[in-house]
Amino acid sequence: MVRNDVTALVIGSKGMIGQALVATGLAGCSHAALRDGMDIPSSLRTLVHAGRDPRLGTSDYDIDNDIENVAARIAVERDLHYIMLSSRKVYGDARSPITEETPLRPTDLYGRQKLAMEERLRERLGSRLTILRISNVFSLEPGRRSFFGMMLDRLAGEGEIRFDMSPLTARDFIPLELAADIIAAIAVAPPGGVVNIGSGVPLPTGDLARAVIDGFGSGRLVSTDLTIRDAFVLDVASMYALTGLRVTRQQILNHARRIGERLRADRLPAD
């Protein structure tokens, strides 16, 4: 049940980003509640879609069956603003720093599918749509097929983190909790258009891995290929202007170290 005074609602509140947004104080609802025709409070002004179709990035994905269509239809019917969580993948292998005006040339299926949904929502919602193109969000996520999740799985299971690229490859990483704070701040007064969400810090992936290993207390980093691969950093000037929130290199490393500590604690036998 959603409170009658809610102005912004997170759809897909059981996912990783959805849970983090609810933890900031935003109200949330599940995809099941959305499908079941939940009551929309008259106070509502903004929908934030934080869910993700599990088939995204695969040939099984069908844009017509994505639950995001249902959320968008509600936004159109109720004249609500809609926030889509998109991905930096829509830019493809663009030269960094990547601005919101950088040409869109996705190079993988996930990026192409996200871009197709962006275009569909833009046609339906026009100026009532804010698209957030998000960099590499990370958290304690063992078992997820993400870059960070696979790092944690290998460290916990084999005592090492293995790269098929140079550890000097620099990417834009942002801790989940900080990303949620930024998205929640934008949800208060969504600007419309496109906003990059990231740290804006070109952090070497090896530095991130070593921070996790330090927190874990053991392990090693192995690189089987020293090629710089998929390096990128977002220009987050618009994000900072909207929210006043900035993410530093030290914050990223501190979060990575704490995640390593939590990973080790989760593996220790209970007393």
PDB file of C-alpha atoms in Angstrom:
ATOM      1  CA  MET A   1       0.000   0.000   0.000  1.00  0.00           C
ATOM      2  CA  VAL A   2       1.430   3.381  -1.043  1.00  0.00           C
ATOM      3  CA  ARG A   3       0.881   6.340   1.297  1.00  0.00           C
ATOM      4  CA  ASN A   4      -1.528   9.028   0.110  1.00  0.00           C
ATOM      5  CA  ASP A   5       1.092  11.797   0.445  1.00  0.00           C
ATOM      6  CA  VAL A   6       3.733  10.207  -1.794  1.00  0.00           C
ATOM      7  CA  THR A   7       5.086  12.465  -4.567  1.00  0.00           C
ATOM      8  CA  ALA A   8       7.752  10.119  -6.035  1.00  0.00           C
ATOM      9  CA  LEU A   9       7.365   6.357  -6.344  1.00  0.00           C
ATOM     10  CA  VAL A  10      10.072   3.782  -7.113  1.00  0.00           C
ATOM     11  CA  ILE A  11       8.855   0.925  -9.292  1.00  0.00           C
ATOM     12  CA  GLY A  12      10.901  -2.259  -9.040  1.00  0.00           C
ATOM     13  CA  SER A  13      11.746  -1.661  -5.401  1.00  0.00           C
ATOM     14  CA  LYS A  14      12.994  -5.214  -4.843  1.00  0.00           C
ATOM     15  CA  GLY A  15      15.978  -4.885  -7.183  1.00  0.00           C
ATOM     16  CA  MET A  16      19.455  -3.730  -6.155  1.00  0.00           C
ATOM     17  CA  ILE A  17      19.003  -0.069  -7.081  1.00  0.00           C
ATOM     18  CA  GLY A  18      15.314  -0.083  -6.100  1.00  0.00           C
ATOM     19  CA  GLN A  19      16.099  -1.237  -2.568  1.00  0.00           C
ATOM     20  CA  ALA A  20      18.794   1.418  -2.232  1.00  0.00           C
ATOM     21  CA  LEU A  21      16.365   4.133  -3.382  1.00  0.00           C
ATOM     22  CA  VAL A  22      13.756   3.025  -0.850  1.00  0.00           C
ATOM     23  CA  ALA A  23      16.489   3.159   1.813  1.00  0.00           C
ATOM     24  CA  THR A  24      16.881   6.900   1.049  1.00  0.00           C
ATOM     25  CA  GLY A  25      13.234   7.409   2.079  1.00  0.00           C
ATOM     26  CA  LEU A  26      11.427   7.127  -1.253  1.00  0.00           C
ATOM     27  CA  ALA A  27       8.281   5.012  -1.416  1.00  0.00           C
ATOM     28  CA  GLY A  28       8.457   1.850  -3.477  1.00  0.00           C
ATOM     29  CA  CYS A  29       6.317  -0.809  -5.093  1.00  0.00           C
ATOM     30  CA  SER A  30       7.017  -4.110  -6.807  1.00  0.00           C
ATOM     31  CA  HIS A  31       6.424  -5.002 -10.440  1.00  0.00           C
ATOM     32  CA  ALA A  32       3.722  -7.402  -9.254  1.00  0.00           C
ATOM     33  CA  ALA A  33       1.805  -4.560  -7.596  1.00  0.00           C
ATOM     34  CA  LEU A  34       2.080  -2.548 -10.785  1.00  0.00           C
ATOM     35  CA  ARG A  35       0.719  -5.409 -12.887  1.00  0.00           C
ATOM     36  CA  ASP A  36      -2.121  -5.949 -10.420  1.00  0.00           C
ATOM     37  CA  GLY A  37      -3.399  -2.412 -10.929  1.00  0.00           C
ATOM     38  CA  MET A  38      -2.304  -0.762  -7.693  1.00  0.00           C
ATOM     39  CA  ASP A  39      -3.998   2.466  -6.638  1.00  0.00           C
ATOM     40  CA  ILE A  40      -2.019   5.566  -7.617  1.00  0.00           C
ATOM     41  CA  PRO A  41      -2.234   8.329  -4.972  1.00  0.00           C
ATOM     42  CA  SER A  42      -3.411  11.706  -6.222  1.00  0.00           C
ATOM     43  CA  SER A  43      -0.302  13.316  -4.674  1.00  0.00           C
ATOM     44  CA  LEU A  44       2.038  11.413  -6.997  1.00  0.00           C
ATOM     45  CA  ARG A  45       4.116  13.522  -9.388  1.00  0.00           C
ATOM     46  CA  THR A  46       7.011  11.265 -10.441  1.00  0.00           C
ATOM     47  CA  LEU A  47       7.590   7.597 -11.259  1.00  0.00           C
ATOM     48  CA  VAL A  48      11.123   6.229 -11.007  1.00  0.00           C
ATOM     49  CA  HIS A  49      11.522   2.925 -12.798  1.00  0.00           C
ATOM     50  CA  ALA A  50      14.353   1.066 -11.060  1.00  0.00           C
ATOM     51  CA  GLY A  51      13.515  -2.426 -12.273  1.00  0.00           C
ATOM     52  CA  ARG A  52      15.144  -4.390 -15.023  1.00  0.00           C
ATOM     53  CA  ASP A  53      13.826  -7.061 -17.332  1.00  0.00           C
ATOM     54  CA  PRO A  54      16.017 -10.137 -16.608  1.00  0.00           C
ATOM     55  CA  ARG A  55      16.228 -10.818 -20.353  1.00  0.00           C
ATOM     56  CA  LEU A  56      17.895  -7.488 -21.137  1.00  0.00           C
ATOM     57  CA  GLY A  57      21.128  -8.044 -22.987  1.00  0.00           C
ATOM     58  CA  THR A  58      19.987 -11.366 -24.470  1.00  0.00           C
ATOM     59  CA  SER A  59      18.250 -12.387 -27.692  1.00  0.00           C
ATOM     60  CA  ASP A  60      15.207 -13.420 -25.595  1.00  0.00           C
ATOM     61  CA  TYR A  61      14.439  -9.798 -24.727  1.00  0.00           C
ATOM     62  CA  ASP A  62      11.238  -8.410 -26.250  1.00  0.00           C
ATOM     63  CA  ILE A  63      10.794  -4.685 -25.831  1.00  0.00           C
ATOM     64  CA  ASP A  64       7.014  -5.002 -26.188  1.00  0.00           C
ATOM     65  CA  ASN A  65       6.871  -7.260 -23.111  1.00  0.00           C
ATOM     66  CA  ASP A  66       9.116  -5.155 -20.900  1.00  0.00           C
ATOM     67  CA  ILE A  67       7.273  -4.075 -17.706  1.00  0.00           C
ATOM     68  CA  GLU A  68       8.609  -0.564 -18.345  1.00  0.00           C
ATOM     69  CA  ASN A  69       5.833  -0.196 -20.937  1.00  0.00           C
ATOM     70  CA  VAL A  70       3.236  -0.586 -18.176  1.00  0.00           C
ATOM     71  CA  ALA A  71       4.950   2.009 -16.005  1.00  0.00           C
ATOM     72  CA  ALA A  72       5.176   4.430 -18.946  1.00  0.00           C
ATOM     73  CA  ARG A  73       1.495   3.953 -19.754  1.00  0.00           C
ATOM     74  CA  ILE A  74       0.563   4.888 -16.181  1.00  0.00           C
ATOM     75  CA  ALA A  75       2.772   7.980 -16.401  1.00  0.00           C
ATOM     76  CA  VAL A  76       1.033   9.050 -19.613  1.00  0.00           C
ATOM     77  CA  GLU A  77      -2.467   8.401 -18.244  1.00  0.00           C
ATOM     78  CA  ARG A  78      -1.809  10.238 -14.961  1.00  0.00           C
ATOM     79  CA  ASP A  79       0.304  13.045 -16.464  1.00  0.00           C
ATOM     80  CA  LEU A  80       3.302  12.077 -14.303  1.00  0.00           C
ATOM     81  CA  HIS A  81       6.974  12.734 -14.823  1.00  0.00           C
ATOM     82  CA  TYR A  82       8.918   9.567 -15.570  1.00  0.00           C
ATOM     83  CA  ILE A  83      12.525   8.773 -14.691  1.00  0.00           C
ATOM     84  CA  MET A  84      14.183   5.992 -16.682  1.00  0.00           C
ATOM     85  CA  LEU A  85      17.392   4.412 -15.405  1.00  0.00           C
ATOM     86  CA  SER A  86      19.372   3.852 -18.573  1.00  0.00           C
ATOM     87  CA  SER A  87      23.028   2.957 -19.031  1.00  0.00           C
ATOM     88  CA  ARG A  88      26.311   4.452 -20.181  1.00  0.00           C
ATOM     89  CA  LYS A  89      26.308   1.476 -22.587  1.00  0.00           C
ATOM     90  CA  VAL A  90      24.191   3.506 -25.035  1.00  0.00           C
ATOM     91  CA  TYR A  91      27.300   5.607 -25.771  1.00  0.00           C
ATOM     92  CA  GLY A  92      29.358   2.591 -26.845  1.00  0.00           C
ATOM     93  CA  ASP A  93      33.092   3.128 -27.218  1.00  0.00           C
ATOM     94  CA  ALA A  94      32.921   6.907 -27.099  1.00  0.00           C
ATOM     95  CA  ARG A  95      35.924   9.062 -26.256  1.00  0.00           C
ATOM     96  CA  SER A  96      36.006  10.198 -22.629  1.00  0.00           C
ATOM     97  CA  PRO A  97      34.868  12.271 -20.896  1.00  0.00           C
ATOM     98  CA  ILE A  98      31.427  11.307 -22.221  1.00  0.00           C
ATOM     99  CA  THR A  99      28.879  14.137 -22.135  1.00  0.00           C
ATOM    100  CA  GLU A 100      25.120  13.930 -22.575  1.00  0.00           C
ATOM    101  CA  GLU A 101      25.630  15.232 -26.131  1.00  0.00           C
ATOM    102  CA  THR A 102      28.051  12.469 -27.130  1.00  0.00           C
ATOM    103  CA  PRO A 103      26.726  10.557 -30.193  1.00  0.00           C
ATOM    104  CA  LEU A 104      25.015   7.274 -29.317  1.00  0.00           C
ATOM    105  CA  ARG A 105      26.716   4.254 -30.852  1.00  0.00           C
ATOM    106  CA  PRO A 106      26.063   1.227 -28.615  1.00  0.00           C
ATOM    107  CA  THR A 107      28.351  -1.674 -29.398  1.00  0.00           C
ATOM    108  CA  ASP A 108      26.594  -4.500 -27.547  1.00  0.00           C
ATOM    109  CA  LEU A 109      23.072  -5.904 -27.368  1.00  0.00           C
ATOM    110  CA  TYR A 110      22.381  -4.492 -23.909  1.00  0.00           C
ATOM    111  CA  GLY A 111      23.245  -0.977 -25.029  1.00  0.00           C
ATOM    112  CA  ARG A 112      21.132  -1.264 -28.188  1.00  0.00           C
ATOM    113  CA  GLN A 113      18.133  -2.524 -26.222  1.00  0.00           C
ATOM    114  CA  LYS A 114      18.443   0.255 -23.646  1.00  0.00           C
ATOM    115  CA  LEU A 115      18.648   2.837 -26.422  1.00  0.00           C
ATOM    116  CA  ALA A 116      15.545   1.379 -28.085  1.00  0.00           C
ATOM    117  CA  MET A 117      13.629   1.798 -24.818  1.00  0.00           C
ATOM    118  CA  GLU A 118      14.931   5.363 -24.438  1.00  0.00           C
ATOM    119  CA  GLU A 119      13.570   6.197 -27.894  1.00  0.00           C
ATOM    120  CA  ARG A 120      10.213   4.562 -27.208  1.00  0.00           C
ATOM    121  CA  LEU A 121       9.751   6.427 -23.932  1.00  0.00           C
ATOM    122  CA  ARG A 122      10.802   9.727 -25.498  1.00  0.00           C
ATOM    123  CA  GLU A 123       8.084   9.316 -28.140  1.00  0.00           C
ATOM    124  CA  ARG A 124       5.454   8.639 -25.476  1.00  0.00           C
ATOM    125  CA  LEU A 125       6.455  11.081 -22.758  1.00  0.00           C
ATOM    126  CA  GLY A 126       8.312  13.956 -24.426  1.00  0.00           C
ATOM    127  CA  SER A 127       9.373  16.599 -21.905  1.00  0.00           C
ATOM    128  CA  ARG A 128       7.963  14.554 -19.012  1.00  0.00           C
ATOM    129  CA  LEU A 129      10.834  12.076 -19.360  1.00  0.00           C
ATOM    130  CA  THR A 130      14.188  12.233 -17.571  1.00  0.00           C
ATOM    131  CA  ILE A 131      16.746   9.663 -18.707  1.00  0.00           C
ATOM    132  CA  LEU A 132      19.574   8.890 -16.297  1.00  0.00           C
ATOM    133  CA  ARG A 133      22.533   7.246 -18.033  1.00  0.00           C
ATOM    134  CA  ILE A 134      24.330   5.485 -15.224  1.00  0.00           C
ATOM    135  CA  SER A 135      27.956   4.372 -15.002  1.00  0.00           C
ATOM    136  CA  ASN A 136      29.217   1.226 -13.196  1.00  0.00           C
ATOM    137  CA  VAL A 137      27.224   0.962  -9.966  1.00  0.00           C
ATOM    138  CA  PHE A 138      28.730  -1.470  -7.458  1.00  0.00           C
ATOM    139  CA  SER A 139      27.806  -2.971  -4.121  1.00  0.00           C
ATOM    140  CA  LEU A 140      28.122  -6.241  -2.202  1.00  0.00           C
ATOM    141  CA  GLU A 141      26.722  -8.292  -5.064  1.00  0.00           C
ATOM    142  CA  PRO A 142      28.145 -11.828  -5.176  1.00  0.00           C
ATOM    143  CA  GLY A 143      26.322 -14.019  -7.653  1.00  0.00           C
ATOM    144  CA  ARG A 144      25.449 -11.176 -10.038  1.00  0.00           C
ATOM    145  CA  ARG A 145      26.868 -11.364 -13.556  1.00  0.00           C
ATOM    146  CA  SER A 146      28.267  -7.853 -13.285  1.00  0.00           C
ATOM    147  CA  PHE A 147      31.924  -6.841 -13.424  1.00  0.00           C
ATOM    148  CA  PHE A 148      31.999  -6.269  -9.669  1.00  0.00           C
ATOM    149  CA  GLY A 149      29.899  -9.317  -8.810  1.00  0.00           C
ATOM    150  CA  MET A 150      32.211 -11.622 -10.741  1.00  0.00           C
ATOM    151  CA  MET A 151      35.221 -10.026  -9.025  1.00  0.00           C
ATOM    152  CA  LEU A 152      33.722 -10.866  -5.637  1.00  0.00           C
ATOM    153  CA  ASP A 153      32.813 -14.425  -6.622  1.00  0.00           C
ATOM    154  CA  ARG A 154      36.308 -15.239  -7.823  1.00  0.00           C
ATOM    155  CA  LEU A 155      37.966 -13.627  -4.813  1.00  0.00           C
ATOM    156  CA  ALA A 156      35.751 -15.519  -2.367  1.00  0.00           C
ATOM    157  CA  GLY A 157      35.952 -18.815  -4.238  1.00  0.00           C
ATOM    158  CA  GLU A 158      39.512 -18.872  -5.586  1.00  0.00           C
ATOM    159  CA  GLY A 159      41.402 -16.252  -3.612  1.00  0.00           C
ATOM    160  CA  GLU A 160      42.126 -14.080  -6.621  1.00  0.00           C
ATOM    161  CA  ILE A 161      40.627 -11.494  -8.957  1.00  0.00           C
ATOM    162  CA  ARG A 162      41.349 -12.238 -12.606  1.00  0.00           C
ATOM    163  CA  PHE A 163      41.274  -9.612 -15.366  1.00  0.00           C
ATOM    164  CA  ASP A 164      41.432 -10.135 -19.136  1.00  0.00           C
ATOM    165  CA  MET A 165      42.604  -6.521 -19.469  1.00  0.00           C
ATOM    166  CA  SER A 166      45.205  -4.190 -18.053  1.00  0.00           C
ATOM    167  CA  PRO A 167      44.635  -3.135 -14.421  1.00  0.00           C
ATOM    168  CA  LEU A 168      45.428   0.369 -15.688  1.00  0.00           C
ATOM    169  CA  THR A 169      42.101   0.372 -17.572  1.00  0.00           C
ATOM    170  CA  ALA A 170      40.265   3.328 -16.028  1.00  0.00           C
ATOM    171  CA  ARG A 171      36.484   3.295 -15.654  1.00  0.00           C
ATOM    172  CA  ASP A 172      33.788   5.336 -13.961  1.00  0.00           C
ATOM    173  CA  PHE A 173      32.576   3.536 -10.825  1.00  0.00           C
ATOM    174  CA  ILE A 174      29.990   4.743  -8.319  1.00  0.00           C
ATOM    175  CA  PRO A 175      28.985   3.038  -5.054  1.00  0.00           C
ATOM    176  CA  LEU A 176      25.338   1.981  -4.916  1.00  0.00           C
ATOM    177  CA  GLU A 177      24.450   4.068  -1.873  1.00  0.00           C
ATOM    178  CA  LEU A 178      25.888   7.256  -3.402  1.00  0.00           C
ATOM    179  CA  ALA A 179      24.140   6.606  -6.725  1.00  0.00           C
ATOM    180  CA  ALA A 180      20.865   6.170  -4.845  1.00  0.00           C
ATOM    181  CA  ASP A 181      21.326   9.485  -3.012  1.00  0.00           C
ATOM    182  CA  ILE A 182      21.873  11.258  -6.337  1.00  0.00           C
ATOM    183  CA  ILE A 183      18.893   9.622  -8.070  1.00  0.00           C
ATOM    184  CA  ALA A 184      16.654  10.386  -5.078  1.00  0.00           C
ATOM    185  CA  ALA A 185      17.723  14.055  -5.163  1.00  0.00           C
ATOM    186  CA  ILE A 186      16.866  14.271  -8.868  1.00  0.00           C
ATOM    187  CA  ALA A 187      13.481  12.620  -8.234  1.00  0.00           C
ATOM    188  CA  VAL A 188      12.469  15.598  -6.094  1.00  0.00           C
ATOM    189  CA  ALA A 189      12.534  17.896  -9.139  1.00  0.00           C
ATOM    190  CA  PRO A 190      13.341  15.946 -12.320  1.00  0.00           C
ATOM    191  CA  PRO A 191      14.689  18.271 -15.008  1.00  0.00           C
ATOM    192  CA  GLY A 192      13.667  16.369 -18.136  1.00  0.00           C
ATOM    193  CA  GLY A 193      16.147  15.362 -20.810  1.00  0.00           C
ATOM    194  CA  VAL A 194      19.305  13.328 -20.194  1.00  0.00           C
ATOM    195  CA  VAL A 195      21.608  13.376 -17.169  1.00  0.00           C
ATOM    196  CA  ASN A 196      24.761  11.301 -16.726  1.00  0.00           C
ATOM    197  CA  ILE A 197      25.067   9.653 -13.306  1.00  0.00           C
ATOM    198  CA  GLY A 198      28.513   8.556 -12.178  1.00  0.00           C
ATOM    199  CA  SER A 199      31.565   9.611 -10.234  1.00  0.00           C
ATOM    200  CA  GLY A 200      33.348  11.365 -13.077  1.00  0.00           C
ATOM    201  CA  VAL A 201      36.507   9.721 -11.695  1.00  0.00           C
ATOM    202  CA  PRO A 202      38.656   7.696 -14.155  1.00  0.00           C
ATOM    203  CA  LEU A 203      39.601   5.031 -11.610  1.00  0.00           C
ATOM    204  CA  PRO A 204      42.020   2.270 -12.666  1.00  0.00           C
ATOM    205  CA  THR A 205      40.232  -1.068 -12.305  1.00  0.00           C
ATOM    206  CA  GLY A 206      43.327  -2.468 -10.586  1.00  0.00           C
ATOM    207  CA  ASP A 207      43.014   0.137  -7.820  1.00  0.00           C
ATOM    208  CA  LEU A 208      39.390  -0.887  -7.262  1.00  0.00           C
ATOM    209  CA  ALA A 209      40.332  -4.575  -7.154  1.00  0.00           C
ATOM    210  CA  ARG A 210      43.192  -3.975  -4.723  1.00  0.00           C
ATOM    211  CA  ALA A 211      40.882  -2.037  -2.380  1.00  0.00           C
ATOM    212  CA  VAL A 212      38.497  -5.011  -2.305  1.00  0.00           C
ATOM    213  CA  ILE A 213      41.414  -7.388  -1.660  1.00  0.00           C
ATOM    214  CA  ASP A 214      42.682  -5.134   1.155  1.00  0.00           C
ATOM    215  CA  GLY A 215      39.268  -5.262   2.806  1.00  0.00           C
ATOM    216  CA  PHE A 216      38.995  -9.015   2.292  1.00  0.00           C
ATOM    217  CA  GLY A 217      42.365  -9.468   3.954  1.00  0.00           C
ATOM    218  CA  SER A 218      43.904 -11.785   1.361  1.00  0.00           C
ATOM    219  CA  GLY A 219      44.008 -12.539  -2.345  1.00  0.00           C
ATOM    220  CA  ARG A 220      45.842 -11.432  -5.441  1.00  0.00           C
ATOM    221  CA  LEU A 221      45.118  -9.649  -8.705  1.00  0.00           C
ATOM    222  CA  VAL A 222      46.003 -11.467 -11.924  1.00  0.00           C
ATOM    223  CA  SER A 223      45.856  -9.949 -15.427  1.00  0.00           C
ATOM    224  CA  THR A 224      45.967 -12.359 -18.364  1.00  0.00           C
ATOM    225  CA  ASP A 225      46.028  -9.552 -20.940  1.00  0.00           C
ATOM    226  CA  LEU A 226      47.563  -6.091 -20.581  1.00  0.00           C
ATOM    227  CA  THR A 227      45.352  -4.455 -23.220  1.00  0.00           C
ATOM    228  CA  ILE A 228      43.439  -1.326 -22.169  1.00  0.00           C
ATOM    229  CA  ARG A 229      39.845  -2.410 -22.733  1.00  0.00           C
ATOM    230  CA  ASP A 230      36.546  -0.475 -22.443  1.00  0.00           C
ATOM    231  CA  ALA A 231      37.970   2.504 -20.576  1.00  0.00           C
ATOM    232  CA  PHE A 232      35.480   5.325 -19.994  1.00  0.00           C
ATOM    233  CA  VAL A 233      34.522   8.175 -17.697  1.00  0.00           C
ATOM    234  CA  LEU A 234      31.342  10.244 -17.693  1.00  0.00           C
ATOM    235  CA  ASP A 235      31.108  14.015 -17.606  1.00  0.00           C
ATOM    236  CA  VAL A 236      28.867  14.576 -14.561  1.00  0.00           C
ATOM    237  CA  ALA A 237      28.755  18.386 -14.545  1.00  0.00           C
ATOM    238  CA  SER A 238      24.975  18.380 -15.085  1.00  0.00           C
ATOM    239  CA  MET A 239      24.462  15.916 -12.235  1.00  0.00           C
ATOM    240  CA  TYR A 240      26.516  18.062  -9.884  1.00  0.00           C
ATOM    241  CA  ALA A 241      24.692  21.245 -10.924  1.00  0.00           C
ATOM    242  CA  LEU A 242      21.329  19.586 -10.225  1.00  0.00           C
ATOM    243  CA  THR A 243      22.160  17.912  -6.917  1.00  0.00           C
ATOM    244  CA  GLY A 244      25.320  19.453  -5.493  1.00  0.00           C
ATOM    245  CA  LEU A 245      26.447  15.865  -4.804  1.00  0.00           C
ATOM    246  CA  ARG A 246      29.960  14.830  -5.812  1.00  0.00           C
ATOM    247  CA  VAL A 247      31.698  11.435  -5.608  1.00  0.00           C
ATOM    248  CA  THR A 248      35.432  11.307  -4.870  1.00  0.00           C
ATOM    249  CA  ARG A 249      38.107   8.749  -5.620  1.00  0.00           C
ATOM    250  CA  GLN A 250      38.579   8.146  -1.888  1.00  0.00           C
ATOM    251  CA  GLN A 251      34.879   7.497  -1.348  1.00  0.00           C
ATOM    252  CA  ILE A 252      34.930   4.878  -4.115  1.00  0.00           C
ATOM    253  CA  LEU A 253      37.961   3.113  -2.655  1.00  0.00           C
ATOM    254  CA  ASN A 254      36.570   3.258   0.884  1.00  0.00           C
ATOM    255  CA  HIS A 255      33.321   1.637  -0.262  1.00  0.00           C
ATOM    256  CA  ALA A 256      35.248  -1.053  -2.148  1.00  0.00           C
ATOM    257  CA  ARG A 257      37.353  -1.803   0.927  1.00  0.00           C
ATOM    258  CA  ARG A 258      34.263  -2.094   3.145  1.00  0.00           C
ATOM    259  CA  ILE A 259      32.671  -4.454   0.637  1.00  0.00           C
ATOM    260  CA  GLY A 260      35.783  -6.652   0.851  1.00  0.00           C
ATOM    261  CA  GLU A 261      35.434  -6.661   4.645  1.00  0.00           C
ATOM    262  CA  ARG A 262      31.766  -7.634   4.420  1.00  0.00           C
ATOM    263  CA  LEU A 263      32.555 -10.374   1.908  1.00  0.00           C
ATOM    264  CA  ARG A 264      35.069 -11.876   4.329  1.00  0.00           C
ATOM    265  CA  ALA A 265      32.658 -11.568   7.281  1.00  0.00           C
ATOM    266  CA  ASP A 266      29.937 -13.370   5.318  1.00  0.00           C
ATOM    267  CA  ARG A 267      32.298 -16.304   4.747  1.00  0.00           C
ATOM    268  CA  LEU A 268      33.276 -16.714   8.410  1.00  0.00           C
ATOM    269  CA  PRO A 269      31.442 -19.448  10.353  1.00  0.00           C
ATOM    270  CA  ALA A 270      28.885 -18.254  12.887  1.00  0.00           C
ATOM    271  CA  ASP A 271      29.922 -18.509  16.543  1.00  0.00           C
TER     272      ASP A 271
END
